[in-house]
PDB file of C-alpha atoms in Angstrom:
ATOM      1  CA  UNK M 251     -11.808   7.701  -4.164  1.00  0.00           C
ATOM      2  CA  UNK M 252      -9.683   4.921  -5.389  1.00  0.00           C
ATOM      3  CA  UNK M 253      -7.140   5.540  -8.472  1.00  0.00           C
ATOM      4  CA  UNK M 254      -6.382   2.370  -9.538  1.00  0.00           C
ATOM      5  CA  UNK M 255      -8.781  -0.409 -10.697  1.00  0.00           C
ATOM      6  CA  UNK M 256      -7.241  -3.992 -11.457  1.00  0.00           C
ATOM      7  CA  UNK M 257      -8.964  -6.401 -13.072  1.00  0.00           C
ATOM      8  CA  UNK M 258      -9.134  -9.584 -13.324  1.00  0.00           C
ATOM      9  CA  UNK M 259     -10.319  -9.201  -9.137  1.00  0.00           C
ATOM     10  CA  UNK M 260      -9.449 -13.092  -9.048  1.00  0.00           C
ATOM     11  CA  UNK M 261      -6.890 -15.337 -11.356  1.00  0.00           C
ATOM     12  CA  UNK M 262      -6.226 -18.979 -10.756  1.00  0.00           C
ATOM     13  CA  UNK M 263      -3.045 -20.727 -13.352  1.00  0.00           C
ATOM     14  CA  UNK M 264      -0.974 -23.680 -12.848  1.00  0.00           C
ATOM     15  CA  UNK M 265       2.473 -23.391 -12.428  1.00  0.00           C
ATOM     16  CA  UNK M 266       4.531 -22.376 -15.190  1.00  0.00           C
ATOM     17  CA  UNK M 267       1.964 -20.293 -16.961  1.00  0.00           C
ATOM     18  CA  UNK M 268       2.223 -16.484 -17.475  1.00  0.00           C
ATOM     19  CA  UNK M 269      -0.359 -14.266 -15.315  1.00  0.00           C
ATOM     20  CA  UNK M 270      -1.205 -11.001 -16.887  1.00  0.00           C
ATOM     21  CA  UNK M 271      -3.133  -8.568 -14.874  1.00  0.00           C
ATOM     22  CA  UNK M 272      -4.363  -5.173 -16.104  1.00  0.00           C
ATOM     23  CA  UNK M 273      -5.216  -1.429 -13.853  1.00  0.00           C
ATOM     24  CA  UNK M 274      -7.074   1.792 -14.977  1.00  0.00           C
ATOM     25  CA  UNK M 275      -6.356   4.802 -13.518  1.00  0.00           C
ATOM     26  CA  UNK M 276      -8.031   8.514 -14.082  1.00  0.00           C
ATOM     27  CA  UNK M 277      -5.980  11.254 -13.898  1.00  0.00           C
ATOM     28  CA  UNK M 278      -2.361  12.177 -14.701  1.00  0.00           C
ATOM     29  CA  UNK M 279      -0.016  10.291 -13.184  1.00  0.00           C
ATOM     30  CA  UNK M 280       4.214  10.751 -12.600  1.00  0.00           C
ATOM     31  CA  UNK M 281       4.848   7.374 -12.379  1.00  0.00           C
ATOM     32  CA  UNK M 282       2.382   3.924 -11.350  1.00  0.00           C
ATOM     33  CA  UNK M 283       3.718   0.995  -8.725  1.00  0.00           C
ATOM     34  CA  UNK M 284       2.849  -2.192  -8.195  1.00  0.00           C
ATOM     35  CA  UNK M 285       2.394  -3.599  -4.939  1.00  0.00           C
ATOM     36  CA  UNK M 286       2.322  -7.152  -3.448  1.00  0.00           C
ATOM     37  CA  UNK M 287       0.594  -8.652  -0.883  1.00  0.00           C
ATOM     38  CA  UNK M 288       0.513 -12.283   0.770  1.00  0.00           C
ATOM     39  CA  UNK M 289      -2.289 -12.952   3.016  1.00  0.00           C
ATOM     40  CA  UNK M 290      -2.300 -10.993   6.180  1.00  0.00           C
ATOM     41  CA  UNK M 291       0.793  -9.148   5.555  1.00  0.00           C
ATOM     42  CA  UNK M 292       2.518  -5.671   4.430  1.00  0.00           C
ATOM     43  CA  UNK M 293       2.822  -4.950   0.740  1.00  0.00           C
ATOM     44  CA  UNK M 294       5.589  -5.260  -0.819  1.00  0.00           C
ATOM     45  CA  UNK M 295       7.352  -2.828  -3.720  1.00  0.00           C
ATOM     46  CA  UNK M 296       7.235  -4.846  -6.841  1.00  0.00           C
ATOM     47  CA  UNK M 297       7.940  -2.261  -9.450  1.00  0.00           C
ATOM     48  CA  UNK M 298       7.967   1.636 -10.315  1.00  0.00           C
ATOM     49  CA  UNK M 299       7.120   2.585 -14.177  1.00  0.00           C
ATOM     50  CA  UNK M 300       7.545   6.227 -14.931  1.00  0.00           C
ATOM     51  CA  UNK M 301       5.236   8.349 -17.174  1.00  0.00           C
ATOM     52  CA  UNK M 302       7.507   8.767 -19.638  1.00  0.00           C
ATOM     53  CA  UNK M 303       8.534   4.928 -19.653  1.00  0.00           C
ATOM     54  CA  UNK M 304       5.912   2.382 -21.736  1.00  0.00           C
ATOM     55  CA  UNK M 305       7.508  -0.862 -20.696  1.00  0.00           C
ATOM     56  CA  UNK M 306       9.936  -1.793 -17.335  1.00  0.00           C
ATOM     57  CA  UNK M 307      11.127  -5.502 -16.524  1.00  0.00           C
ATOM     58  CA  UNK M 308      12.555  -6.840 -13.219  1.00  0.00           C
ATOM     59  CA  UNK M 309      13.134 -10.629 -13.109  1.00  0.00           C
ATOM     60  CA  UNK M 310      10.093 -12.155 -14.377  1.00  0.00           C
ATOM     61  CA  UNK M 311       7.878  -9.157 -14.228  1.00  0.00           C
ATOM     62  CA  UNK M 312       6.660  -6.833 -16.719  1.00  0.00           C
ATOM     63  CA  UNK M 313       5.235  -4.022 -16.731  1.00  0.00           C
ATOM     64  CA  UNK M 314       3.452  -1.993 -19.669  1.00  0.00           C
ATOM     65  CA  UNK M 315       2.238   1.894 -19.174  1.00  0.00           C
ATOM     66  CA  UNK M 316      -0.002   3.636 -21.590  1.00  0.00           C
ATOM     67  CA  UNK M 317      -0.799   6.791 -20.675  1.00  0.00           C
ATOM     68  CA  UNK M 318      -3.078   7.577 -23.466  1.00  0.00           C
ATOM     69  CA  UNK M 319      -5.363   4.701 -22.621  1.00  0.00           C
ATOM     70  CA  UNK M 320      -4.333   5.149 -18.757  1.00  0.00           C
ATOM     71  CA  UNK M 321      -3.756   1.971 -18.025  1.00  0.00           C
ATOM     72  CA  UNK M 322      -0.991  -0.596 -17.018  1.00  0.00           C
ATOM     73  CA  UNK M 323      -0.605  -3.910 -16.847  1.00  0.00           C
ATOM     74  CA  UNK M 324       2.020  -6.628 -14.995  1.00  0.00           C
ATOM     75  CA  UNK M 325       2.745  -9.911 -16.592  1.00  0.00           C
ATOM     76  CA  UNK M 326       4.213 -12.513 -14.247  1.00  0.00           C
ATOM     77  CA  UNK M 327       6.287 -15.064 -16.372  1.00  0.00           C
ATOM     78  CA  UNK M 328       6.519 -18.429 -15.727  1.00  0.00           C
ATOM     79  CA  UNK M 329       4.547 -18.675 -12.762  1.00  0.00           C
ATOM     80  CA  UNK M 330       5.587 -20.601  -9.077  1.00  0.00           C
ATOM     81  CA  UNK M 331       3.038 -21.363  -6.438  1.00  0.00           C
ATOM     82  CA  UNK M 332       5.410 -18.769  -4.231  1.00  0.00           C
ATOM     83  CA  UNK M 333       3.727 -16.212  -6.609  1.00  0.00           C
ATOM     84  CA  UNK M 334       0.329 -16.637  -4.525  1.00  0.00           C
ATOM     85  CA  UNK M 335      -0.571 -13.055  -3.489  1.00  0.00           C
ATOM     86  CA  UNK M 336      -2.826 -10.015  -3.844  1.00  0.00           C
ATOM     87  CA  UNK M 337      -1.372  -7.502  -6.255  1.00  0.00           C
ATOM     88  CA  UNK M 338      -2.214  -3.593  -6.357  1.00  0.00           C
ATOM     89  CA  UNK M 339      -1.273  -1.348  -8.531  1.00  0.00           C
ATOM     90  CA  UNK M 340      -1.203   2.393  -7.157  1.00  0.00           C
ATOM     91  CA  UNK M 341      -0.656   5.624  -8.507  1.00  0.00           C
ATOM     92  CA  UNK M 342       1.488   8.794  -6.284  1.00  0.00           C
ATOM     93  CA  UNK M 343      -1.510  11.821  -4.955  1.00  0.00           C
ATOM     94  CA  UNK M 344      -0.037  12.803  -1.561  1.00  0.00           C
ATOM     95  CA  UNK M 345      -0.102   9.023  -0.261  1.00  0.00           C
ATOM     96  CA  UNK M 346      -0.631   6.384  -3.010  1.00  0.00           C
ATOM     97  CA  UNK M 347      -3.893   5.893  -4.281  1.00  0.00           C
ATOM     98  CA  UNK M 348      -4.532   2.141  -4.501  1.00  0.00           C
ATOM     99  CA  UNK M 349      -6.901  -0.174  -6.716  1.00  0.00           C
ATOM    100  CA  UNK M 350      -8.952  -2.825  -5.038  1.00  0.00           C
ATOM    101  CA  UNK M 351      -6.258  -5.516  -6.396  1.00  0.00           C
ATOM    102  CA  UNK M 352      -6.149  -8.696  -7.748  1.00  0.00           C
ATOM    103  CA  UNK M 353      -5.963 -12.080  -5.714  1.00  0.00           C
ATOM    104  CA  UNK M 354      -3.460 -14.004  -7.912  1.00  0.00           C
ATOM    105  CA  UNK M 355      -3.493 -18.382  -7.363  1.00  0.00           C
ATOM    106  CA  UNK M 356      -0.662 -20.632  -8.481  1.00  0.00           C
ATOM    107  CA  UNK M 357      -1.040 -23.776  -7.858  1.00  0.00           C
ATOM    108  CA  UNK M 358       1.610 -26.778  -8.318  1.00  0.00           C
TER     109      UNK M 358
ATOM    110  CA  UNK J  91      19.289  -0.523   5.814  1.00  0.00           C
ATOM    111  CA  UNK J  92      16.004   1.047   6.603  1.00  0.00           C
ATOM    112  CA  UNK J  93      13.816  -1.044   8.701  1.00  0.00           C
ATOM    113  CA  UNK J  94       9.852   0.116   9.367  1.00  0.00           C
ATOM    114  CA  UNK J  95       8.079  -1.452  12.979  1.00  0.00           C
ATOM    115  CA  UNK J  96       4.676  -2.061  13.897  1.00  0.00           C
ATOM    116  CA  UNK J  97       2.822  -2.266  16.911  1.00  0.00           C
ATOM    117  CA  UNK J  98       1.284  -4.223  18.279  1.00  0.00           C
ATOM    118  CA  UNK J  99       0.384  -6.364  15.960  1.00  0.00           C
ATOM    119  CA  UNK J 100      -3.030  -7.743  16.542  1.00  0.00           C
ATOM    120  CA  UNK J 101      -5.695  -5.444  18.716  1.00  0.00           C
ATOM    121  CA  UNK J 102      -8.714  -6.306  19.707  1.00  0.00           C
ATOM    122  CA  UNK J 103     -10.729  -3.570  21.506  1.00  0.00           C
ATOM    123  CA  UNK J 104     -14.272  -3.022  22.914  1.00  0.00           C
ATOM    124  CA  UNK J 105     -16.381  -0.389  20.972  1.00  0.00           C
ATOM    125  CA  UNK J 106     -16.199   3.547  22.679  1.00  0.00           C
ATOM    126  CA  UNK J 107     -12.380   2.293  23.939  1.00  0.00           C
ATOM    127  CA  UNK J 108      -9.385   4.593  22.771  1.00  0.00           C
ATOM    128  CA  UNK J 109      -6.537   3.691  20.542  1.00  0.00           C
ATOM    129  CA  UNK J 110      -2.765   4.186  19.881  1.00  0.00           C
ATOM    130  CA  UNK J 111      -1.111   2.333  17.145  1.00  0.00           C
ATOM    131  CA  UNK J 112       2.638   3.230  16.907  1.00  0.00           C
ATOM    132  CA  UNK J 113       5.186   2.606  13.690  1.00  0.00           C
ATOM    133  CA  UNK J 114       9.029   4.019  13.729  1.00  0.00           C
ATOM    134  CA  UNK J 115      11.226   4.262  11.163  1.00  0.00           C
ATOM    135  CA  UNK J 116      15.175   3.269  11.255  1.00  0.00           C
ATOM    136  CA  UNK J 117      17.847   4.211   8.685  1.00  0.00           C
ATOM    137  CA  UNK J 118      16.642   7.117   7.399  1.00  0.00           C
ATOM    138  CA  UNK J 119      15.679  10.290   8.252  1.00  0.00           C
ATOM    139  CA  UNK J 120      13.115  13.001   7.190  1.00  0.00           C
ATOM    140  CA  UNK J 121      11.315  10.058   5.716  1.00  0.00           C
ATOM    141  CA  UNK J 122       7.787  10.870   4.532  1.00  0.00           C
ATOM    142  CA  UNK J 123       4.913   8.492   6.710  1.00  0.00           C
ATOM    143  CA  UNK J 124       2.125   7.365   5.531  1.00  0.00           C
ATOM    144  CA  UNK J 125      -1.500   5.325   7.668  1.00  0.00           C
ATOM    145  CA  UNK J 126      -3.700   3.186   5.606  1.00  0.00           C
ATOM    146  CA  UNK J 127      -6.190   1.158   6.367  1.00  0.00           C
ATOM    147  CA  UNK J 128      -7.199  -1.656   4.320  1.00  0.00           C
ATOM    148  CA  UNK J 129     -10.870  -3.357   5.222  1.00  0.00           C
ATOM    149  CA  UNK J 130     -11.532  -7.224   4.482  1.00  0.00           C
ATOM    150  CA  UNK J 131     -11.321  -8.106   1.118  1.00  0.00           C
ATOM    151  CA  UNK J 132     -10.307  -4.831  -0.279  1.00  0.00           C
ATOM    152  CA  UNK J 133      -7.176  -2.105  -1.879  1.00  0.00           C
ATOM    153  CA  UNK J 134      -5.565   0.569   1.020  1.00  0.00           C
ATOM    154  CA  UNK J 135      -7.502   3.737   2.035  1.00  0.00           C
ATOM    155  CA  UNK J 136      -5.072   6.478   2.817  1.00  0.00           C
ATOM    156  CA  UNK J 137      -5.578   8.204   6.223  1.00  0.00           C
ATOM    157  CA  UNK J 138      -3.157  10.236   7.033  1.00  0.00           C
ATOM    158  CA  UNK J 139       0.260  11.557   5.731  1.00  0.00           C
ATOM    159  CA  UNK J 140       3.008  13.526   6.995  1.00  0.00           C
ATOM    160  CA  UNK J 141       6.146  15.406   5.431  1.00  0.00           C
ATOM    161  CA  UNK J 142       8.126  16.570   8.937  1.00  0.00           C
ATOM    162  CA  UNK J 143       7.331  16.550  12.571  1.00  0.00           C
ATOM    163  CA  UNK J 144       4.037  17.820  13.359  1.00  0.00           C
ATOM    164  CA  UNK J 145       3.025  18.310   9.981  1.00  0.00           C
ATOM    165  CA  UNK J 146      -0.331  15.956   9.313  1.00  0.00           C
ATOM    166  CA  UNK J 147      -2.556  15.700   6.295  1.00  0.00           C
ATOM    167  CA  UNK J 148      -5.832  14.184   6.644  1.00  0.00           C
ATOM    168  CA  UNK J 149      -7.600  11.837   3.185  1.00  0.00           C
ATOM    169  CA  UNK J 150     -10.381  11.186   5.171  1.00  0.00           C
ATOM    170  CA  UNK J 151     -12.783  12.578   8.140  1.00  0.00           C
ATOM    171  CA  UNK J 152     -13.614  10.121  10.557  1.00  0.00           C
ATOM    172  CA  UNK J 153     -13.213   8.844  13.896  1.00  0.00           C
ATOM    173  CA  UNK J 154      -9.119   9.139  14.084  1.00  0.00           C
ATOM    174  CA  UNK J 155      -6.248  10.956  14.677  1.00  0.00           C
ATOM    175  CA  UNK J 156      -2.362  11.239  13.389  1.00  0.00           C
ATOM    176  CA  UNK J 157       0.397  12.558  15.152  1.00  0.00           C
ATOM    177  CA  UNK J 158       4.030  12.578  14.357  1.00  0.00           C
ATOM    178  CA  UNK J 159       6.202  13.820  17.467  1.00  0.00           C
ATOM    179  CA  UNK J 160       9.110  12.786  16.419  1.00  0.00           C
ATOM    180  CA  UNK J 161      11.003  12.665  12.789  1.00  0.00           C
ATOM    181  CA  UNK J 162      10.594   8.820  12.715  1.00  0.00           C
ATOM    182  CA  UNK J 163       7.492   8.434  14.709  1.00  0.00           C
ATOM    183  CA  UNK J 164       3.706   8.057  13.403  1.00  0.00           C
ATOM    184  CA  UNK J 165       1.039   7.420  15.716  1.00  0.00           C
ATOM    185  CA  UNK J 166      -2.557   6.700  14.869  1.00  0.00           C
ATOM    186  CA  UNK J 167      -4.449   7.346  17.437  1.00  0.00           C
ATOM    187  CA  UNK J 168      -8.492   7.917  18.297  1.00  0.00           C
ATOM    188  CA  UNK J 169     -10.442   8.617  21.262  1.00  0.00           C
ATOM    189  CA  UNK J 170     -13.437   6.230  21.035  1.00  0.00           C
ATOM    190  CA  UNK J 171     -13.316   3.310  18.555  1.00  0.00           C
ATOM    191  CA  UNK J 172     -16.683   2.305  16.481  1.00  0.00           C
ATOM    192  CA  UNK J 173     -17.104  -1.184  15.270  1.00  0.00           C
ATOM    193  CA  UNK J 174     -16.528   0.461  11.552  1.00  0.00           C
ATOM    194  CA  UNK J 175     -12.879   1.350  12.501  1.00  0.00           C
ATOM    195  CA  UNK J 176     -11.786  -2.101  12.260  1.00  0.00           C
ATOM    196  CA  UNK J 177      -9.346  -3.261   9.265  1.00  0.00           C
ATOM    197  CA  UNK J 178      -5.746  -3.835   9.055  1.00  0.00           C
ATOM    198  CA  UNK J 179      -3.410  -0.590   9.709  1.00  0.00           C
ATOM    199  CA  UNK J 180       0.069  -0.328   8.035  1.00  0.00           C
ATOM    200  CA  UNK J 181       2.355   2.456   7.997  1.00  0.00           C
ATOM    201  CA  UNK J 182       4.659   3.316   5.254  1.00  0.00           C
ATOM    202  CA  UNK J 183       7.300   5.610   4.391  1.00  0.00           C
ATOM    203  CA  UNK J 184       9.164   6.909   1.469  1.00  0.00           C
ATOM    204  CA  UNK J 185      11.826   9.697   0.744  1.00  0.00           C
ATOM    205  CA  UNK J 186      11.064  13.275   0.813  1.00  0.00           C
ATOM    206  CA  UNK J 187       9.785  14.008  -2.562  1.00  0.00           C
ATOM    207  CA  UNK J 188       6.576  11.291  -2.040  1.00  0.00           C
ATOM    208  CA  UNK J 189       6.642  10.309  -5.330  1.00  0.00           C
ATOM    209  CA  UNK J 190       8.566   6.833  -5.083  1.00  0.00           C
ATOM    210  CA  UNK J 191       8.199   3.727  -4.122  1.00  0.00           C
ATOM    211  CA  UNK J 192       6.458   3.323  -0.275  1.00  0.00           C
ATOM    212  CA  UNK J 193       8.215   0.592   2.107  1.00  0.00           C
ATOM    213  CA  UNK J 194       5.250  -0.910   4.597  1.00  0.00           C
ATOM    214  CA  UNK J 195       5.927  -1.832   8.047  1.00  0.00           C
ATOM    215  CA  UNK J 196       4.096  -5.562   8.915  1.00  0.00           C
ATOM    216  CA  UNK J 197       0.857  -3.796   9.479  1.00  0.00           C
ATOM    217  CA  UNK J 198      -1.738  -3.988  13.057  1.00  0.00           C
ATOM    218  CA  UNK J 199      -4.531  -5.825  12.499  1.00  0.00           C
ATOM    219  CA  UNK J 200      -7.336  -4.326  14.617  1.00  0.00           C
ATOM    220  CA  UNK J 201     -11.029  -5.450  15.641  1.00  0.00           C
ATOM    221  CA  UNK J 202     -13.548  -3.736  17.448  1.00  0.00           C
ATOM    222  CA  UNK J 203     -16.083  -5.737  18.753  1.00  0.00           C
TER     223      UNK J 203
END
């Protein structure tokens, strides 16, 4: 059964704007990632936010953890049409344990 | 650097045919490898998982196979394909430990027709 749920499933900004998207999970977790994914290819490591940790930045990501509500969510400042992916978040239970992700669109 | 290969990359195989999808891992060693499978439109399913050679966990009974013959080897394999075992395949593999970040190899996109 899948871990992870992300929501919004779709998002579609302009260039420049912020894209926040949000992921439920249900049971304990050591640590949540989130994944990208353009169209047709691997995913790629975005970002590892421990249990213990409630907020983690890298560039012009965010991330937020609360463990209490179990939930995360990434925020994507200042948004480029390069941004244009499918992002996952997934939580570590022998493999990772992935939500159905959520189809990001940037355009210029 | 540690570099994760794929292939092939595109398959397309008649229903009842067998299978072998192969992924290796350079720069590293006793890496942890991972199968998913991700259908159209939709998050990974994990398939199979393995710690060390010969050692293979199974997420999900179905129609395939994993076997890891070698430390950086992971082959997904099955002896008769149905038209429900097509989907995009991509292996992945972390440090010993499991609990970190995954690094995914360019993935095998597969159709059974």
């Amino acid at each position: 059964s899948q871990q992870g749920e992300e929501d919004p499933q779709a998002l579609s900004i302009q260039e420049g704007e912020n894209a926040t998207m949000n992921c439920s999970y249900k049971t304990s977790i050591n640590n949540l990632q989130w994944y990208r994914q353009n169209s047709g290819r691997g995913l790629v490591h975005l970002i590892l936010i421990r249990s213990n940790e409630r907020e983690k930045h890298s560039g012009r990501l965010r991330v937020t953890l609360d463990t209490s509500k179990k939930s995360s969510s990434l925020l994507i400042t200042a948004s480029r049409a390069a941004d244009t992916a499918s992002y996952f978040c997934a939580t570590p239970l022998g493999g990772l344990n992935f939500g159905k992700g959520t189809s990001l669109l940037v355009t210029p | 650097s540690q570099t994760i290969h794929q292939w092939p990359a595109t398959l397309v195989q008649p229903v009842g045919s067998p299978l072998s999808l192969e992924c290796t891992v350079e720069g590293t060693s006793n890496p942890n490898l991972y199968w998913y499978r991700q259908a159209a439109g939709r998050g990974l399913q994990l398939l199979f998982y393995s710690v060390g050679i010969g050692q293979i966990s199974s997420e999900v009974p179905q129609n395939l196979s994993a076997s890891r013959p070698q430390d950086r080897q992971f082959i997904l394999s099955s002896k008769k394909l149905l038209l429900s075992d097509s989907g995009f395949y991509l292996c992945a593999w972390n440090k010993a430990g499991g609990m970190d970040e995954q690094y995914f190899g360019p993935g095998t996109r597969l159709t059974v027709t």
